[in-house]
Amino acid sequence: MNPKQTKIKTTGNPIIRNLLIIAGFVSLILGIIGVVLPLLPTTPFILVSAAAFARSSKKFHAWLYKNRFFAKLLIDYQERKGLALRYKIYILIMLWLTITATAILFTDSIIVRLILFFIAIAVTVHISKFKTLKT
């Protein structure tokens, strides 16, 4: 789907709009860092950037969809065509590594750990439902 065809309406509230633009760029930067730093998963951050830009700036949203590094991933995800096997594997490995590390190293609360693992299971199911594309 072309970003110009996106049916999401941008917010009219300038405060929310600016917060979403900031969130979009922070997420984009984290995604770019994740390309070279395996601890950060690139794909979810890029998807968050696209969602934030879709609600805040048509210009930034279109720019992200034209980016030679991220456009294919975004279009494949948005159109629900699927994800390449390498993206699926990478997403799931990084998801489980970061959730497990967070649960073990940063919290002693059983409830927080259960919530983290529930989120990981839900994301795993969501990603697994996508058709696997050949690259």
PDB file of C-alpha atoms in Angstrom:
ATOM      1  CA  MET A   1       0.000   0.000   0.000  1.00  0.00           C
ATOM      2  CA  ASN A   2       1.265   3.370  -0.937  1.00  0.00           C
ATOM      3  CA  PRO A   3       1.578   5.642   2.112  1.00  0.00           C
ATOM      4  CA  LYS A   4      -0.570   8.190   0.273  1.00  0.00           C
ATOM      5  CA  GLN A   5      -3.391   5.651   0.369  1.00  0.00           C
ATOM      6  CA  THR A   6      -3.193   5.256   4.141  1.00  0.00           C
ATOM      7  CA  LYS A   7      -6.585   5.846   5.675  1.00  0.00           C
ATOM      8  CA  ILE A   8      -5.233   6.896   9.069  1.00  0.00           C
ATOM      9  CA  LYS A   9      -6.083  10.489   9.847  1.00  0.00           C
ATOM     10  CA  THR A  10      -3.329  12.655  11.311  1.00  0.00           C
ATOM     11  CA  THR A  11      -4.073  14.303  14.626  1.00  0.00           C
ATOM     12  CA  GLY A  12      -5.102  17.930  14.706  1.00  0.00           C
ATOM     13  CA  ASN A  13      -3.749  18.504  18.200  1.00  0.00           C
ATOM     14  CA  PRO A  14      -0.311  20.149  17.799  1.00  0.00           C
ATOM     15  CA  ILE A  15       0.996  18.843  21.128  1.00  0.00           C
ATOM     16  CA  ILE A  16       0.059  15.247  20.318  1.00  0.00           C
ATOM     17  CA  ARG A  17       1.367  15.700  16.783  1.00  0.00           C
ATOM     18  CA  ASN A  18       4.772  16.915  18.002  1.00  0.00           C
ATOM     19  CA  LEU A  19       4.990  14.145  20.615  1.00  0.00           C
ATOM     20  CA  LEU A  20       4.243  11.559  17.927  1.00  0.00           C
ATOM     21  CA  ILE A  21       6.875  13.039  15.612  1.00  0.00           C
ATOM     22  CA  ILE A  22       9.440  12.913  18.425  1.00  0.00           C
ATOM     23  CA  ALA A  23       8.409   9.331  19.267  1.00  0.00           C
ATOM     24  CA  GLY A  24       8.683   8.427  15.577  1.00  0.00           C
ATOM     25  CA  PHE A  25      12.221   9.758  15.297  1.00  0.00           C
ATOM     26  CA  VAL A  26      13.350   8.266  18.617  1.00  0.00           C
ATOM     27  CA  SER A  27      11.986   4.911  17.493  1.00  0.00           C
ATOM     28  CA  LEU A  28      13.617   5.294  14.079  1.00  0.00           C
ATOM     29  CA  ILE A  29      16.984   6.085  15.682  1.00  0.00           C
ATOM     30  CA  LEU A  30      16.674   3.050  17.961  1.00  0.00           C
ATOM     31  CA  GLY A  31      15.792   0.934  14.916  1.00  0.00           C
ATOM     32  CA  ILE A  32      18.833   2.186  13.029  1.00  0.00           C
ATOM     33  CA  ILE A  33      21.039   1.488  16.046  1.00  0.00           C
ATOM     34  CA  GLY A  34      19.477  -1.984  16.120  1.00  0.00           C
ATOM     35  CA  VAL A  35      20.847  -2.679  12.655  1.00  0.00           C
ATOM     36  CA  VAL A  36      24.384  -2.713  14.074  1.00  0.00           C
ATOM     37  CA  LEU A  37      23.668  -3.502  17.736  1.00  0.00           C
ATOM     38  CA  PRO A  38      22.043  -6.923  17.988  1.00  0.00           C
ATOM     39  CA  LEU A  39      20.505  -6.175  21.384  1.00  0.00           C
ATOM     40  CA  LEU A  40      17.964  -3.798  19.821  1.00  0.00           C
ATOM     41  CA  PRO A  41      15.418  -5.265  17.411  1.00  0.00           C
ATOM     42  CA  THR A  42      15.182  -3.108  14.300  1.00  0.00           C
ATOM     43  CA  THR A  43      11.821  -4.188  12.913  1.00  0.00           C
ATOM     44  CA  PRO A  44       9.527  -3.284  15.823  1.00  0.00           C
ATOM     45  CA  PHE A  45      11.122   0.154  16.141  1.00  0.00           C
ATOM     46  CA  ILE A  46      10.664   0.853  12.435  1.00  0.00           C
ATOM     47  CA  LEU A  47       7.028  -0.260  12.659  1.00  0.00           C
ATOM     48  CA  VAL A  48       6.471   2.049  15.640  1.00  0.00           C
ATOM     49  CA  SER A  49       8.047   4.898  13.655  1.00  0.00           C
ATOM     50  CA  ALA A  50       5.705   4.255  10.746  1.00  0.00           C
ATOM     51  CA  ALA A  51       2.677   4.200  13.058  1.00  0.00           C
ATOM     52  CA  ALA A  52       3.729   7.409  14.825  1.00  0.00           C
ATOM     53  CA  PHE A  53       4.390   9.202  11.533  1.00  0.00           C
ATOM     54  CA  ALA A  54       1.093   7.974  10.052  1.00  0.00           C
ATOM     55  CA  ARG A  55      -0.742   9.777  12.850  1.00  0.00           C
ATOM     56  CA  SER A  56       1.415  12.893  12.919  1.00  0.00           C
ATOM     57  CA  SER A  57       3.052  13.726   9.594  1.00  0.00           C
ATOM     58  CA  LYS A  58       2.192  12.607   6.084  1.00  0.00           C
ATOM     59  CA  LYS A  59       5.548  13.982   4.942  1.00  0.00           C
ATOM     60  CA  PHE A  60       7.622  11.881   7.379  1.00  0.00           C
ATOM     61  CA  HIS A  61       5.396   8.858   6.797  1.00  0.00           C
ATOM     62  CA  ALA A  62       5.906   9.072   3.026  1.00  0.00           C
ATOM     63  CA  TRP A  63       9.650   9.639   3.529  1.00  0.00           C
ATOM     64  CA  LEU A  64       9.932   6.470   5.632  1.00  0.00           C
ATOM     65  CA  TYR A  65       8.057   4.453   2.999  1.00  0.00           C
ATOM     66  CA  LYS A  66      10.428   5.710   0.315  1.00  0.00           C
ATOM     67  CA  ASN A  67      13.532   4.821   2.343  1.00  0.00           C
ATOM     68  CA  ARG A  68      15.561   2.220   0.478  1.00  0.00           C
ATOM     69  CA  PHE A  69      16.349   0.298   3.678  1.00  0.00           C
ATOM     70  CA  PHE A  70      12.926   0.135   5.309  1.00  0.00           C
ATOM     71  CA  ALA A  71      10.327   0.523   2.548  1.00  0.00           C
ATOM     72  CA  LYS A  72      10.065  -3.157   1.594  1.00  0.00           C
ATOM     73  CA  LEU A  73       9.718  -4.270   5.206  1.00  0.00           C
ATOM     74  CA  LEU A  74       7.020  -1.668   5.885  1.00  0.00           C
ATOM     75  CA  ILE A  75       5.060  -2.346   2.719  1.00  0.00           C
ATOM     76  CA  ASP A  76       5.190  -6.109   3.191  1.00  0.00           C
ATOM     77  CA  TYR A  77       4.061  -5.746   6.797  1.00  0.00           C
ATOM     78  CA  GLN A  78       1.333  -3.185   6.080  1.00  0.00           C
ATOM     79  CA  GLU A  79      -0.168  -5.068   3.181  1.00  0.00           C
ATOM     80  CA  ARG A  80      -0.031  -8.249   5.252  1.00  0.00           C
ATOM     81  CA  LYS A  81       1.755  -9.977   2.426  1.00  0.00           C
ATOM     82  CA  GLY A  82       4.104 -11.408   4.973  1.00  0.00           C
ATOM     83  CA  LEU A  83       7.626 -11.140   6.244  1.00  0.00           C
ATOM     84  CA  ALA A  84      10.831 -12.662   4.963  1.00  0.00           C
ATOM     85  CA  LEU A  85      11.978 -15.667   6.978  1.00  0.00           C
ATOM     86  CA  ARG A  86      15.141 -13.850   8.049  1.00  0.00           C
ATOM     87  CA  TYR A  87      13.046 -10.999   9.507  1.00  0.00           C
ATOM     88  CA  LYS A  88      10.784 -13.438  11.339  1.00  0.00           C
ATOM     89  CA  ILE A  89      13.706 -15.329  12.829  1.00  0.00           C
ATOM     90  CA  TYR A  90      15.534 -12.151  13.763  1.00  0.00           C
ATOM     91  CA  ILE A  91      12.439 -10.566  15.315  1.00  0.00           C
ATOM     92  CA  LEU A  92      11.636 -13.638  17.386  1.00  0.00           C
ATOM     93  CA  ILE A  93      15.210 -14.277  18.542  1.00  0.00           C
ATOM     94  CA  MET A  94      15.674 -10.659  19.586  1.00  0.00           C
ATOM     95  CA  LEU A  95      12.234 -10.538  21.192  1.00  0.00           C
ATOM     96  CA  TRP A  96      12.885 -13.582  23.352  1.00  0.00           C
ATOM     97  CA  LEU A  97      16.449 -12.570  24.210  1.00  0.00           C
ATOM     98  CA  THR A  98      15.430  -9.088  25.319  1.00  0.00           C
ATOM     99  CA  ILE A  99      12.297 -10.242  27.182  1.00  0.00           C
ATOM    100  CA  THR A 100      14.221 -13.004  28.961  1.00  0.00           C
ATOM    101  CA  ALA A 101      17.122 -10.701  29.844  1.00  0.00           C
ATOM    102  CA  THR A 102      14.711  -8.070  31.135  1.00  0.00           C
ATOM    103  CA  ALA A 103      12.752 -10.616  33.169  1.00  0.00           C
ATOM    104  CA  ILE A 104      15.903 -12.079  34.731  1.00  0.00           C
ATOM    105  CA  LEU A 105      18.100  -9.016  35.171  1.00  0.00           C
ATOM    106  CA  PHE A 106      15.727  -6.128  35.785  1.00  0.00           C
ATOM    107  CA  THR A 107      12.817  -7.388  37.834  1.00  0.00           C
ATOM    108  CA  ASP A 108      12.191  -9.657  40.759  1.00  0.00           C
ATOM    109  CA  SER A 109       8.426  -9.411  40.433  1.00  0.00           C
ATOM    110  CA  ILE A 110       6.750 -12.610  39.287  1.00  0.00           C
ATOM    111  CA  ILE A 111       3.795 -10.589  37.969  1.00  0.00           C
ATOM    112  CA  VAL A 112       6.027  -8.373  35.826  1.00  0.00           C
ATOM    113  CA  ARG A 113       7.828 -11.459  34.517  1.00  0.00           C
ATOM    114  CA  LEU A 114       4.513 -13.106  33.636  1.00  0.00           C
ATOM    115  CA  ILE A 115       3.357  -9.962  31.840  1.00  0.00           C
ATOM    116  CA  LEU A 116       6.620  -9.790  29.880  1.00  0.00           C
ATOM    117  CA  PHE A 117       6.366 -13.423  28.826  1.00  0.00           C
ATOM    118  CA  PHE A 118       2.681 -13.025  27.943  1.00  0.00           C
ATOM    119  CA  ILE A 119       3.654 -10.110  25.665  1.00  0.00           C
ATOM    120  CA  ALA A 120       6.424 -12.217  24.101  1.00  0.00           C
ATOM    121  CA  ILE A 121       3.999 -15.079  23.458  1.00  0.00           C
ATOM    122  CA  ALA A 122       1.424 -12.717  21.932  1.00  0.00           C
ATOM    123  CA  VAL A 123       4.013 -11.109  19.636  1.00  0.00           C
ATOM    124  CA  THR A 124       5.350 -14.545  18.669  1.00  0.00           C
ATOM    125  CA  VAL A 125       1.844 -15.685  17.701  1.00  0.00           C
ATOM    126  CA  HIS A 126       1.260 -12.439  15.782  1.00  0.00           C
ATOM    127  CA  ILE A 127       4.536 -12.712  13.831  1.00  0.00           C
ATOM    128  CA  SER A 128       4.026 -16.437  13.209  1.00  0.00           C
ATOM    129  CA  LYS A 129       0.674 -15.788  11.532  1.00  0.00           C
ATOM    130  CA  PHE A 130       2.315 -13.778   8.764  1.00  0.00           C
ATOM    131  CA  LYS A 131       3.009 -15.603   5.550  1.00  0.00           C
ATOM    132  CA  THR A 132       6.713 -16.263   5.071  1.00  0.00           C
ATOM    133  CA  LEU A 133       7.972 -14.473   1.990  1.00  0.00           C
ATOM    134  CA  LYS A 134      10.827 -15.619  -0.161  1.00  0.00           C
ATOM    135  CA  THR A 135      13.477 -12.933  -0.458  1.00  0.00           C
TER     136      THR A 135
END
